[in-house]
Coordinates of C-alpha atoms in Angstrom, one line a residue:
Chain A
M1471 CA 0.1 0.0 -0.1
A1472 CA 1.0 3.7 -0.8
D1473 CA 2.9 5.5 2.4
V1474 CA 0.6 7.4 4.4
I1475 CA 0.3 11.1 2.7
D1476 CA 0.8 13.7 4.8
H1477 CA -2.2 16.5 5.4
P1478 CA -1.2 19.2 3.1
S1479 CA -1.6 21.8 5.8
R1480 CA 0.0 20.1 8.4
T1481 CA 1.6 22.4 10.8
A1482 CA 4.2 21.9 13.3
A1483 CA 1.9 23.3 16.3
A1484 CA -0.8 20.8 15.4
E1485 CA 1.6 18.1 15.2
T1486 CA 2.6 18.5 18.9
R1487 CA -1.1 18.9 20.2
A1488 CA -2.0 15.7 18.4
A1489 CA -1.7 11.9 19.6
T1490 CA 1.0 10.1 18.1
G1491 CA 0.6 6.8 16.3
Y1492 CA -2.3 8.1 14.5
N1493 CA -2.8 9.8 11.0
F1494 CA -4.3 13.4 11.2
A1495 CA -7.8 13.3 12.3
Y1496 CA -7.8 9.2 12.8
L1497 CA -8.7 8.2 9.1
D1498 CA -5.9 7.4 6.6
E1499 CA -5.6 9.8 3.9
Q1500 CA -7.1 7.7 1.0
T1501 CA -10.1 7.2 3.0
K1502 CA -10.8 11.0 3.4
R1503 CA -10.2 11.2 -0.2
M1504 CA -13.0 9.0 -0.9
I1505 CA -14.8 10.8 1.5
R1506 CA -14.4 14.1 0.1
R1507 CA -15.0 12.9 -3.5
A1508 CA -18.6 11.6 -2.4
I1509 CA -19.4 15.1 -0.4
L1510 CA -18.1 16.9 -3.5
K1511 CA -20.8 14.7 -5.6
G1512 CA -23.2 15.2 -2.7
V1513 CA -22.8 18.9 -3.0
A1514 CA -23.2 18.9 -6.8
V1515 CA -26.2 17.1 -6.4
P1516 CA -28.1 18.7 -3.4
G1517 CA -29.7 16.1 -1.4
Y1518 CA -29.2 13.0 -3.5
Q1519 CA -27.8 10.2 -1.2
V1520 CA -24.1 9.3 -2.3
P1521 CA -23.1 5.7 -1.3
F1522 CA -19.6 6.0 0.2
G1523 CA -17.4 3.2 1.9
S1524 CA -17.6 4.1 5.5
R1525 CA -15.2 2.7 7.9
E1526 CA -15.2 0.8 11.1
M1527 CA -14.9 3.7 13.7
P1528 CA -13.9 3.2 17.3
L1529 CA -17.4 3.8 18.4
P1530 CA -21.1 1.8 18.0
Y1531 CA -23.2 2.5 15.1
G1532 CA -25.8 5.2 16.1
W1533 CA -23.0 7.2 18.1
G1534 CA -22.2 9.1 14.9
T1535 CA -19.7 7.2 12.9
G1536 CA -21.0 8.6 10.0
G1537 CA -20.8 12.3 11.3
I1538 CA -17.1 11.6 12.4
Q1539 CA -16.0 10.4 9.0
V1540 CA -17.5 13.6 7.6
T1541 CA -15.8 15.8 9.9
A1542 CA -12.8 14.0 10.0
A1543 CA -12.7 14.5 5.8
V1544 CA -13.3 18.3 6.0
I1545 CA -11.2 19.4 9.4
G1546 CA -7.7 20.8 8.8
P1547 CA -5.6 21.8 11.7
D1548 CA -6.5 25.3 11.7
D1549 CA -10.1 24.4 12.2
T1550 CA -12.1 25.1 15.2
L1551 CA -14.4 22.1 16.2
K1552 CA -17.8 22.5 18.2
V1553 CA -19.8 19.2 18.9
I1554 CA -23.9 19.3 20.4
D1555 CA -25.6 16.5 21.1
Q1556 CA -29.5 17.3 21.5
G1557 CA -28.3 21.1 21.7
A1558 CA -25.8 20.9 24.3
D1559 CA -21.9 20.8 24.5
D1560 CA -21.8 18.8 27.5
T1561 CA -23.7 15.7 26.9
T1562 CA -21.7 12.3 26.7
N1563 CA -21.8 11.8 22.8
A1564 CA -20.6 15.3 22.3
V1565 CA -17.9 15.7 24.6
N1566 CA -16.5 12.2 23.6
I1567 CA -16.3 13.2 20.3
R1568 CA -14.9 16.4 20.7
S1569 CA -12.1 15.1 22.8
F1570 CA -11.5 12.4 19.7
F1571 CA -10.6 15.1 17.6
A1572 CA -8.5 17.1 20.3
K1573 CA -7.2 14.2 20.5
T1574 CA -6.4 12.7 17.1
A1575 CA -6.5 15.9 15.1
G1576 CA -5.1 18.0 17.7
V1577 CA -7.5 20.7 16.8
A1578 CA -9.0 23.6 18.9
T1579 CA -12.1 23.4 20.4
T1580 CA -15.2 25.1 21.5
E1581 CA -18.5 25.5 22.9
K1582 CA -19.2 29.0 21.2
T1583 CA -21.1 28.7 18.2
V1584 CA -19.4 31.7 16.8
E1585 CA -15.8 30.8 17.0
A1586 CA -16.5 27.2 15.7
S1587 CA -15.9 26.7 11.9
V1588 CA -17.0 23.2 11.9
I1589 CA -19.9 21.9 14.0
Q1590 CA -20.8 18.1 14.4
T1591 CA -24.3 18.2 15.6
R1592 CA -26.8 15.1 16.4
H1593 CA -30.7 16.2 16.6
R1594 CA -30.1 20.2 16.5
I1595 CA -29.3 22.9 14.6
P1596 CA -27.7 26.0 16.8
E1597 CA -30.0 28.4 17.6
T1598 CA -27.4 31.5 16.7
P1599 CA -27.4 31.9 13.0
L1600 CA -24.4 30.2 11.1
S1601 CA -22.1 31.9 8.5
E1602 CA -20.4 31.4 5.2
D1603 CA -17.4 30.0 6.7
Q1604 CA -19.0 27.5 8.9
I1605 CA -20.1 23.6 8.2
L1606 CA -22.6 22.1 9.7
V1607 CA -22.4 18.1 10.1
Y1608 CA -25.0 16.0 11.1
Q1609 CA -25.1 12.5 12.5
V1610 CA -27.5 10.4 10.8
P1611 CA -29.2 7.5 11.6
I1612 CA -31.8 6.6 8.9
P1613 CA -30.8 8.7 5.4
E1614 CA -33.6 7.1 3.5
P1615 CA -36.8 9.4 3.8
L1616 CA -38.9 6.5 2.0
R1617 CA -37.6 3.7 4.0
W1618 CA -40.8 3.3 6.3
L1619 CA -43.1 3.4 3.2
E1620 CA -41.0 1.2 1.0
P1621 CA -38.7 -1.2 2.3
R1622 CA -37.0 -2.1 -1.1
E1623 CA -33.9 -0.2 -1.4
T1624 CA -33.7 -0.7 -5.2
E1625 CA -37.6 0.6 -5.1
T1626 CA -36.9 3.9 -3.3
R1627 CA -33.9 4.5 -5.4
K1628 CA -35.7 4.5 -8.2
M1629 CA -38.4 6.5 -6.5
H1630 CA -35.7 9.2 -5.8
A1631 CA -34.4 8.9 -9.5
L1632 CA -37.9 9.3 -11.2
E1633 CA -39.1 11.8 -8.4
E1634 CA -42.1 9.7 -7.3
Y1635 CA -42.7 11.1 -4.2
G1636 CA -46.7 10.6 -3.9
A1637 CA -46.2 8.2 -1.1
M1638 CA -44.6 10.6 1.1
H1639 CA -47.3 12.7 1.4
V1640 CA -49.6 9.5 2.2
S1641 CA -48.1 9.5 5.3
L1642 CA -48.8 13.4 5.8
Y1643 CA -52.2 12.5 4.8
E1644 CA -52.7 9.8 7.5
D1645 CA -52.0 12.4 10.3
I1646 CA -54.4 14.9 9.1
A1647 CA -57.3 12.2 8.7
K1648 CA -56.5 10.8 12.5
Y1649 CA -55.3 13.5 14.2
G1650 CA -56.3 16.6 12.4
R1651 CA -53.0 18.0 11.8
I1652 CA -49.6 16.6 10.8
T1653 CA -47.9 15.4 14.0
K1654 CA -44.6 14.5 12.7
S1655 CA -42.4 16.6 14.7
Y1656 CA -39.1 15.4 13.9
N1657 CA -37.4 14.3 11.1
Y1658 CA -39.6 16.2 9.3
P1659 CA -39.1 15.3 5.4
V1660 CA -38.0 18.4 3.3
K1661 CA -37.5 18.8 -0.3
V1662 CA -34.2 20.3 -1.4
N1663 CA -33.8 22.5 -4.1
G1664 CA -37.0 21.7 -5.7
R1665 CA -35.8 18.2 -6.5
Y1666 CA -34.7 15.6 -3.9
V1667 CA -36.8 14.7 -0.7
M1668 CA -34.2 14.2 2.1
S1669 CA -34.4 13.1 5.6
P1670 CA -33.1 16.4 7.8
S1671 CA -31.7 13.6 10.4
P1672 CA -34.0 13.8 13.4
I1673 CA -33.8 17.2 14.4
P1674 CA -37.3 18.6 15.7
K1675 CA -39.5 20.4 12.7
F1676 CA -38.3 23.7 14.9
D1677 CA -35.1 23.9 13.0
N1678 CA -36.3 22.8 9.6
P1679 CA -36.9 26.7 8.3
K1680 CA -33.2 27.3 9.6
M1681 CA -32.0 24.9 6.7
D1682 CA -33.4 27.1 3.9
R1683 CA -31.1 29.0 2.1
M1684 CA -28.7 28.5 5.1
P1685 CA -25.3 30.4 4.2
A1686 CA -23.4 27.3 6.1
L1687 CA -22.6 24.2 4.2
Q1688 CA -24.7 21.5 5.5
L1689 CA -23.2 17.9 5.0
F1690 CA -24.9 14.6 6.2
G1691 CA -23.3 11.4 7.5
A1692 CA -24.7 8.2 7.5
G1693 CA -22.1 5.5 8.9
R1694 CA -24.1 2.4 9.2
E1695 CA -26.0 2.8 6.2
K1696 CA -23.0 4.4 3.9
R1697 CA -24.2 7.6 2.7
I1698 CA -23.6 10.9 2.6
Y1699 CA -25.5 13.9 1.2
A1700 CA -25.0 18.0 1.3
V1701 CA -26.9 21.1 1.2
P1702 CA -24.8 23.6 -0.2
P1703 CA -24.9 27.1 1.2
Y1704 CA -28.2 29.2 0.2
T1705 CA -29.9 26.3 -1.1
R1706 CA -33.8 26.2 -1.0
V1707 CA -35.2 23.8 1.7
K1708 CA -38.7 23.4 1.7
S1709 CA -40.5 21.6 4.3
L1710 CA -43.3 19.1 3.0
D1711 CA -47.0 19.9 3.5
F1712 CA -50.6 20.6 1.9
E1713 CA -51.7 23.8 0.4
D1714 CA -54.5 23.8 3.3
H1715 CA -52.2 22.3 5.9
P1716 CA -49.4 24.4 6.0
F1717 CA -45.8 23.8 7.7
T1718 CA -45.7 25.0 11.2
I1719 CA -43.3 24.8 13.8
E1720 CA -43.7 23.9 17.6
T1721 CA -44.5 26.9 19.8
W1722 CA -44.8 27.2 23.8
D1723 CA -46.4 29.4 26.0
Q1724 CA -43.3 29.8 28.1
C1725 CA -39.9 31.4 27.9
C1726 CA -36.6 29.9 28.9
A1727 CA -36.7 29.5 32.7
L1728 CA -32.9 30.6 32.7
C1729 CA -32.5 32.9 30.4
G1730 CA -35.9 34.2 29.3
A1731 CA -35.4 33.3 25.8
G1732 CA -38.9 33.2 23.8
D1733 CA -37.5 32.0 20.2
S1734 CA -35.2 29.1 21.0
Y1735 CA -36.2 25.4 21.3
L1736 CA -37.0 24.6 24.8
D1737 CA -36.6 21.1 26.6
E1738 CA -39.0 20.3 29.4
V1739 CA -36.9 19.4 32.7
V1740 CA -38.8 17.8 35.3
T1741 CA -37.7 19.2 38.8
D1742 CA -39.3 17.2 41.3
D1743 CA -41.7 14.2 41.8
K1744 CA -44.8 16.1 42.5
G1745 CA -45.3 17.5 39.0
G1746 CA -42.7 20.4 38.9
K1747 CA -41.1 21.0 35.8
M1748 CA -39.5 24.1 33.8
Y1749 CA -38.6 24.8 30.6
V1750 CA -35.1 25.4 29.3
C1751 CA -33.2 26.3 26.1
S1752 CA -32.0 22.7 24.3
D1753 CA -29.0 25.1 22.9
S1754 CA -26.7 25.3 26.1
D1755 CA -24.6 27.8 24.3
Y1756 CA -27.0 30.1 23.2
C1757 CA -28.8 29.8 26.5
E1758 CA -25.2 30.6 28.1
Q1759 CA -24.6 33.6 25.6
R1760 CA -27.7 35.2 26.8
R1761 CA -27.3 34.9 30.9
E1762 CA -24.1 36.4 30.3
A1763 CA -25.6 39.3 28.2
G1764 CA -27.6 39.7 31.6
H1765 CA -30.9 38.1 30.4
V1766 CA -32.7 36.2 33.3
G1767 CA -35.8 34.0 33.0
D1768 CA -38.3 33.2 35.4
G1769 CA -36.6 30.0 37.3
G1770 CA -39.4 28.1 36.5
D1771 CA -42.1 30.2 38.2
P1772 CA -44.7 31.7 36.0
A1773 CA -45.6 34.5 38.5
Y1774 CA -41.8 36.0 38.1
A1775 CA -42.1 37.1 34.9
A1776 CA -45.1 39.2 36.1
R1777 CA -43.4 40.5 39.3
N1778 CA -40.4 41.2 37.3
Q1779 CA -40.8 43.0 34.3
I1780 CA -39.0 40.7 31.6
P1781 CA -37.9 42.9 29.0
A1782 CA -40.3 42.9 25.9
G1783 CA -38.1 41.4 23.9
D1784 CA -37.5 38.5 25.9
A1785 CA -41.2 37.7 25.9
P1786 CA -42.5 35.1 23.0
A1787 CA -43.4 37.1 20.0
G1788 CA -47.1 37.9 19.7
D1789 CA -47.9 36.9 16.6
E1790 CA -47.0 33.5 17.6
P1791 CA -49.9 31.2 18.1
A1792 CA -49.2 30.0 21.7
G1793 CA -49.9 26.6 23.1
D1794 CA -51.5 24.6 20.5
E1795 CA -48.3 22.0 20.2
P1796 CA -47.5 20.5 23.5
A1797 CA -43.7 21.2 24.5
G1798 CA -41.4 18.8 24.9
D1799 CA -42.9 16.2 22.2
K1800 CA -39.8 15.3 20.5
Q1801 CA -39.0 11.4 20.5
Chain B
M612 CA -83.1 15.8 -42.4
T613 CA -79.5 15.8 -41.9
A614 CA -77.3 12.9 -42.9
A615 CA -76.1 10.5 -40.1
P616 CA -72.6 11.4 -39.4
A617 CA -70.4 8.4 -41.1
F618 CA -69.2 6.1 -38.6
R619 CA -65.6 6.2 -38.2
M620 CA -64.1 3.4 -36.4
P621 CA -62.1 4.8 -33.5
D622 CA -58.1 3.8 -33.4
P623 CA -57.5 0.8 -30.9
L624 CA -55.8 1.7 -27.3
L625 CA -54.0 -1.0 -27.1
Q626 CA -52.2 -3.1 -30.3
V627 CA -50.6 -6.1 -29.2
R628 CA -48.6 -8.3 -31.9
G629 CA -46.5 -11.4 -32.0
L630 CA -45.9 -11.5 -28.0
T631 CA -44.6 -14.2 -26.6
H632 CA -42.9 -14.8 -23.2
R633 CA -40.8 -17.6 -22.3
Y634 CA -39.6 -18.9 -18.7
G635 CA -36.2 -20.4 -19.6
P636 CA -37.2 -23.3 -21.9
H637 CA -41.0 -23.1 -20.5
I638 CA -43.5 -21.4 -22.8
G639 CA -45.6 -18.7 -20.6
C640 CA -47.5 -17.6 -23.8
R641 CA -47.0 -17.6 -27.5
D642 CA -47.8 -15.3 -30.3
V643 CA -50.8 -13.7 -29.0
S644 CA -52.0 -10.5 -31.2
F645 CA -54.8 -8.5 -30.3
D646 CA -56.4 -4.8 -30.6
L647 CA -58.5 -3.3 -28.0
Y648 CA -60.5 -0.4 -28.5
P649 CA -61.8 2.4 -26.2
G650 CA -64.5 1.4 -24.1
E651 CA -64.1 -2.2 -25.0
V652 CA -64.1 -5.1 -22.4
L653 CA -62.0 -8.1 -23.6
G654 CA -62.1 -11.2 -21.2
I655 CA -59.1 -13.6 -21.4
V656 CA -60.2 -17.2 -20.1
G657 CA -58.5 -20.6 -19.8
E658 CA -57.4 -22.9 -16.9
S659 CA -54.6 -22.4 -14.6
G660 CA -51.3 -22.7 -16.0
S661 CA -52.4 -21.6 -19.5
G662 CA -50.6 -18.2 -19.7
K663 CA -53.4 -15.9 -18.9
T664 CA -51.8 -14.0 -15.8
T665 CA -48.4 -14.4 -17.7
L666 CA -50.2 -12.4 -21.0
L667 CA -51.9 -10.2 -18.7
K668 CA -48.3 -8.9 -16.9
C669 CA -46.6 -8.1 -20.1
V670 CA -49.6 -6.7 -21.6
S671 CA -49.9 -4.5 -18.3
G672 CA -46.1 -3.4 -18.6
Q673 CA -45.2 -5.4 -15.7
M674 CA -42.9 -7.4 -17.2
E675 CA -41.3 -7.0 -20.3
P676 CA -42.3 -10.0 -23.3
T677 CA -39.5 -12.3 -24.8
E678 CA -40.8 -11.3 -28.2
G679 CA -43.3 -9.1 -29.5
S680 CA -44.5 -5.4 -29.0
V681 CA -47.3 -4.0 -27.2
E682 CA -48.1 -0.6 -28.3
Y683 CA -50.5 2.2 -26.4
E684 CA -52.3 5.1 -27.7
T685 CA -51.0 7.6 -25.8
R686 CA -53.0 10.9 -25.3
D687 CA -50.0 13.3 -26.3
A688 CA -48.2 11.1 -28.5
G689 CA -50.3 8.6 -30.4
L690 CA -49.2 5.0 -30.4
I691 CA -46.1 4.3 -28.8
D692 CA -44.3 0.7 -27.9
L693 CA -44.5 0.4 -23.9
F694 CA -40.9 -1.0 -23.9
R695 CA -39.3 1.5 -26.0
M696 CA -40.9 4.6 -23.8
S697 CA -38.7 5.5 -20.6
E698 CA -39.2 4.0 -17.2
A699 CA -40.6 7.2 -15.9
R700 CA -43.0 7.6 -18.8
R701 CA -44.2 3.8 -18.5
R702 CA -44.7 4.3 -14.4
L703 CA -46.6 7.7 -15.1
L704 CA -48.7 5.9 -17.6
M705 CA -49.2 3.0 -15.1
R706 CA -50.6 5.3 -12.0
T707 CA -52.6 7.7 -14.1
D708 CA -53.8 6.6 -17.3
W709 CA -54.1 2.9 -16.3
G710 CA -55.7 0.6 -13.3
I711 CA -54.5 -2.5 -12.3
V712 CA -57.0 -4.5 -9.9
Y713 CA -55.1 -7.7 -8.7
Q714 CA -56.6 -10.9 -7.3
N715 CA -55.3 -10.3 -3.9
P716 CA -56.0 -7.0 -2.8
R717 CA -52.9 -7.1 -0.7
D718 CA -50.7 -6.9 -3.8
G719 CA -53.0 -3.7 -5.0
L720 CA -53.4 -1.9 -1.9
R721 CA -51.3 -0.4 1.2
M722 CA -52.6 -2.3 4.0
R723 CA -51.4 0.2 6.8
V724 CA -52.8 2.9 5.4
S725 CA -56.3 3.9 5.8
A726 CA -58.7 3.6 2.7
G727 CA -58.5 7.5 2.2
A728 CA -55.1 7.7 1.8
N729 CA -55.4 4.5 -0.5
V730 CA -57.9 6.1 -2.6
G731 CA -55.8 9.4 -2.5
E732 CA -52.4 8.1 -3.3
R733 CA -52.6 8.5 -6.7
L734 CA -53.6 11.9 -6.6
M735 CA -51.0 12.9 -4.4
A736 CA -48.6 11.1 -7.0
I737 CA -49.4 13.4 -9.5
G738 CA -48.8 16.5 -7.6
D739 CA -52.4 17.0 -5.8
R740 CA -51.3 19.3 -2.4
H741 CA -54.7 20.1 -1.2
Y742 CA -56.1 17.9 1.9
G743 CA -59.4 18.9 1.2
H744 CA -59.2 18.2 -2.2
I745 CA -58.1 14.8 -1.9
R746 CA -60.3 13.9 1.0
S747 CA -63.7 14.8 -1.2
E748 CA -62.3 12.8 -4.2
A749 CA -61.6 9.9 -2.0
V750 CA -65.2 10.4 -0.3
D751 CA -66.8 10.8 -3.5
W752 CA -65.2 7.5 -4.9
L753 CA -65.7 5.5 -1.9
E754 CA -69.7 6.4 -2.4
R755 CA -69.3 5.2 -6.0
V756 CA -68.4 1.8 -5.1
E757 CA -70.7 1.6 -2.6
M758 CA -68.8 1.7 0.6
D759 CA -69.7 3.2 3.5
I760 CA -67.9 6.6 3.9
G761 CA -67.6 6.2 8.1
R762 CA -65.0 3.7 7.3
I763 CA -62.9 5.9 5.2
D764 CA -60.2 5.9 8.0
D765 CA -60.3 2.9 8.6
M766 CA -57.0 0.3 7.8
P767 CA -57.9 -2.2 4.6
H768 CA -57.0 -5.1 6.7
T769 CA -60.3 -4.6 9.1
F770 CA -62.5 -4.6 5.6
S771 CA -64.1 -7.8 4.2
G772 CA -62.6 -9.0 0.8
G773 CA -65.4 -7.9 -1.5
M774 CA -64.7 -4.3 0.2
Q775 CA -61.0 -4.6 -0.1
Q776 CA -62.1 -5.1 -4.1
R777 CA -63.9 -2.6 -4.3
L778 CA -61.4 -0.2 -2.1
Q779 CA -58.7 -1.6 -5.1
I780 CA -61.4 -0.5 -7.9
A781 CA -61.9 3.1 -6.0
R782 CA -58.3 3.5 -5.6
N783 CA -57.3 2.6 -9.6
L784 CA -60.4 4.7 -10.7
V785 CA -59.8 7.9 -8.9
T786 CA -57.4 9.5 -11.9
K787 CA -60.0 8.2 -14.4
P788 CA -58.1 6.1 -16.3
R789 CA -58.7 4.8 -19.7
L790 CA -57.7 1.3 -19.6
V791 CA -58.1 -1.2 -16.4
F792 CA -56.6 -4.7 -16.1
M793 CA -58.1 -7.2 -13.8
D794 CA -56.8 -10.3 -12.9
E795 CA -59.1 -12.7 -11.3
P796 CA -61.0 -9.7 -9.8
T797 CA -63.8 -11.9 -8.3
S798 CA -62.0 -15.2 -7.1
G799 CA -61.9 -15.5 -3.8
L800 CA -65.5 -14.1 -2.9
D801 CA -68.8 -15.5 -2.2
V802 CA -71.3 -15.6 -4.9
S803 CA -73.3 -12.9 -3.5
V804 CA -70.7 -10.3 -3.0
Q805 CA -69.3 -11.7 -6.6
A806 CA -72.5 -10.6 -8.0
R807 CA -72.6 -7.4 -6.3
L808 CA -68.8 -6.8 -7.4
L809 CA -69.6 -7.3 -11.1
D810 CA -73.0 -5.7 -10.8
L811 CA -70.8 -2.5 -9.8
V812 CA -67.5 -3.0 -12.4
R813 CA -70.2 -3.3 -15.2
G814 CA -71.7 -0.1 -14.2
L815 CA -68.8 1.7 -13.9
V816 CA -67.1 0.3 -17.0
R817 CA -70.7 1.5 -19.0
T818 CA -70.8 4.9 -17.3
L819 CA -67.1 5.8 -17.4
G820 CA -66.5 4.1 -21.0
I821 CA -63.4 2.3 -19.8
A822 CA -61.4 -0.4 -21.9
C823 CA -60.8 -3.4 -19.8
V824 CA -58.8 -6.6 -20.0
I825 CA -59.9 -9.0 -17.3
V826 CA -58.7 -12.2 -16.9
T827 CA -60.7 -14.9 -15.4
H828 CA -60.9 -18.7 -15.2
D829 CA -65.1 -18.2 -14.6
L830 CA -67.0 -17.9 -17.5
G831 CA -69.9 -16.4 -15.8
V832 CA -67.7 -13.4 -15.0
V833 CA -66.9 -13.2 -18.9
R834 CA -70.3 -13.8 -20.0
L835 CA -71.5 -10.8 -17.9
L836 CA -68.8 -8.0 -18.4
S837 CA -67.1 -8.9 -21.7
H838 CA -67.7 -8.0 -25.1
R839 CA -65.3 -9.9 -26.9
L840 CA -63.1 -13.1 -25.7
M841 CA -60.0 -15.0 -26.1
V842 CA -59.7 -18.8 -24.9
M843 CA -56.1 -19.7 -23.9
K844 CA -54.7 -23.0 -23.4
G845 CA -51.1 -24.2 -23.0
G846 CA -49.7 -20.7 -23.9
N847 CA -51.7 -20.3 -26.8
V848 CA -55.1 -18.6 -27.8
V849 CA -56.9 -21.3 -29.1
E850 CA -60.3 -19.2 -29.8
S851 CA -61.2 -15.5 -30.1
G852 CA -64.5 -14.1 -31.0
L853 CA -67.4 -12.0 -29.6
T854 CA -68.6 -13.3 -25.9
D855 CA -71.6 -14.8 -26.7
Q856 CA -70.7 -16.3 -30.0
V857 CA -67.9 -18.3 -28.5
L858 CA -69.6 -19.2 -25.5
D859 CA -72.8 -20.2 -27.4
D860 CA -71.3 -22.0 -30.4
P861 CA -67.6 -23.0 -29.4
Q862 CA -65.7 -24.3 -32.2
H863 CA -62.5 -25.4 -31.0
P864 CA -62.7 -29.1 -28.4
Y865 CA -61.1 -26.9 -25.4
T866 CA -63.6 -24.4 -25.5
Q867 CA -66.3 -26.9 -25.9
L868 CA -64.8 -28.6 -23.2
L869 CA -64.7 -25.5 -21.1
V870 CA -68.2 -24.6 -21.7
S871 CA -69.7 -28.0 -20.9
S872 CA -67.7 -28.1 -17.9
I873 CA -69.8 -25.1 -16.0
L874 CA -71.6 -27.2 -13.1
P875 CA -75.3 -26.0 -13.8
V876 CA -77.2 -24.9 -10.6

């Protein structure tokens, strides 16, 4: 086999930080080239699932093997990496993947969205808008949006090729017929650039509008299913819906109990065994930035807001219909 | 007095020429040719293994024949060979201009989605994105196949065999096809349900002017529904003609045997 090819921008500084015995960012250079080719193809055909030779990674399938391989292929020594899991920087998955790349690539890591150049994510898109010089890498468990309707891979590929997406609406029809509204609240299917129907990975539908014309490059890696797909910057991403039942996002009638944010995705946190609970931002960095800037929430006490006159900007926007969606309904 | 307009025979909807299909060394069907005209019902009868279903699958584009051609009169571009057009176009044709009613409703229905969604699927497949419209079309078609509207949100597996067949018919007719293929639509149903279903199909075919190819081993079904008849045996068409002509004055020994083996009630 060929000798290990040095990463072209390998610097002495990164060399000293990275653990010895590994190639830069764990994967060998040939594998990274193969993944980059798949990524380029994915960018060229937005939303199309490109097969790639997924490698065994030192963690189980379902823990982000696809995302890690994509990150390893795009990250350079000068990049700053942020990893989030369900919006938080301090959960097991996020902490482990961050330390994995700190160790094998010697890259700088951060918890701040604005400082990161590569963000690997599971189940959320950061609340802070992303910019052109950032890459968002999603961990994807099941890349095929048609899988639950059509178990045969040969058939789903044909359906994508011939743009036969009627079956996708059948599941939305069923929701409305049964519950009066579309109840799918995460992994909500989208159409990319008016052509391919794509699974956005299990992000809440709250995050779907953020994908539309996002300035950052969005890459999706599914390790077990061996698929990579991409949404290039400023690409149209439309959530599927009916004309008379348009797509809507979740809303809450609370603000974040810690920072008072009314525009972020809220997690329900149970505080005691007597039915006590509070709602806090799922994006831990966003919540922290707000608290540092002096914003405070009601601490879980609904009367607090009334007593302490929370600034108007922090209250939920008045035009949002509040409370028609049960909070914390993500699965 | 005005002169009656000269009668002009319409162009055939489907032209089958020299169609042969082999399964390895075995013959499925051999050298079958026929024309089907708009609004015409053609019955194909024969015993099990005589090549009826093979012929139907080839003619309906589900299986490519070994030899021969199947040409269909498309709405926009005239006669086109089914197996020369692009697959995308053939599949579009199959779910808009055609209908296929299977013997086993499980092959033709989505068993895990409601009756309404089954009827609406074709509409959504051709781009209907208005829930209210899809819903009202579904209600309309369930009424036309004489089903209980109250069961529109029930799963097909909770339906009786006869209702499943009705649902299959509604699901196929919702895009107003010009040609419907039916493979043993009534076998597996008891006689009273059969009779009601046949009555329904006859009414729909007549009022909507749909051309139909029905494969069956039941001579009663073709007697009731079809205008013309083809009798198959061992992969060959042994006799064809007008239905009453073939059934009342059978020429081929096999047809004579078939006609004489109907059990009198």
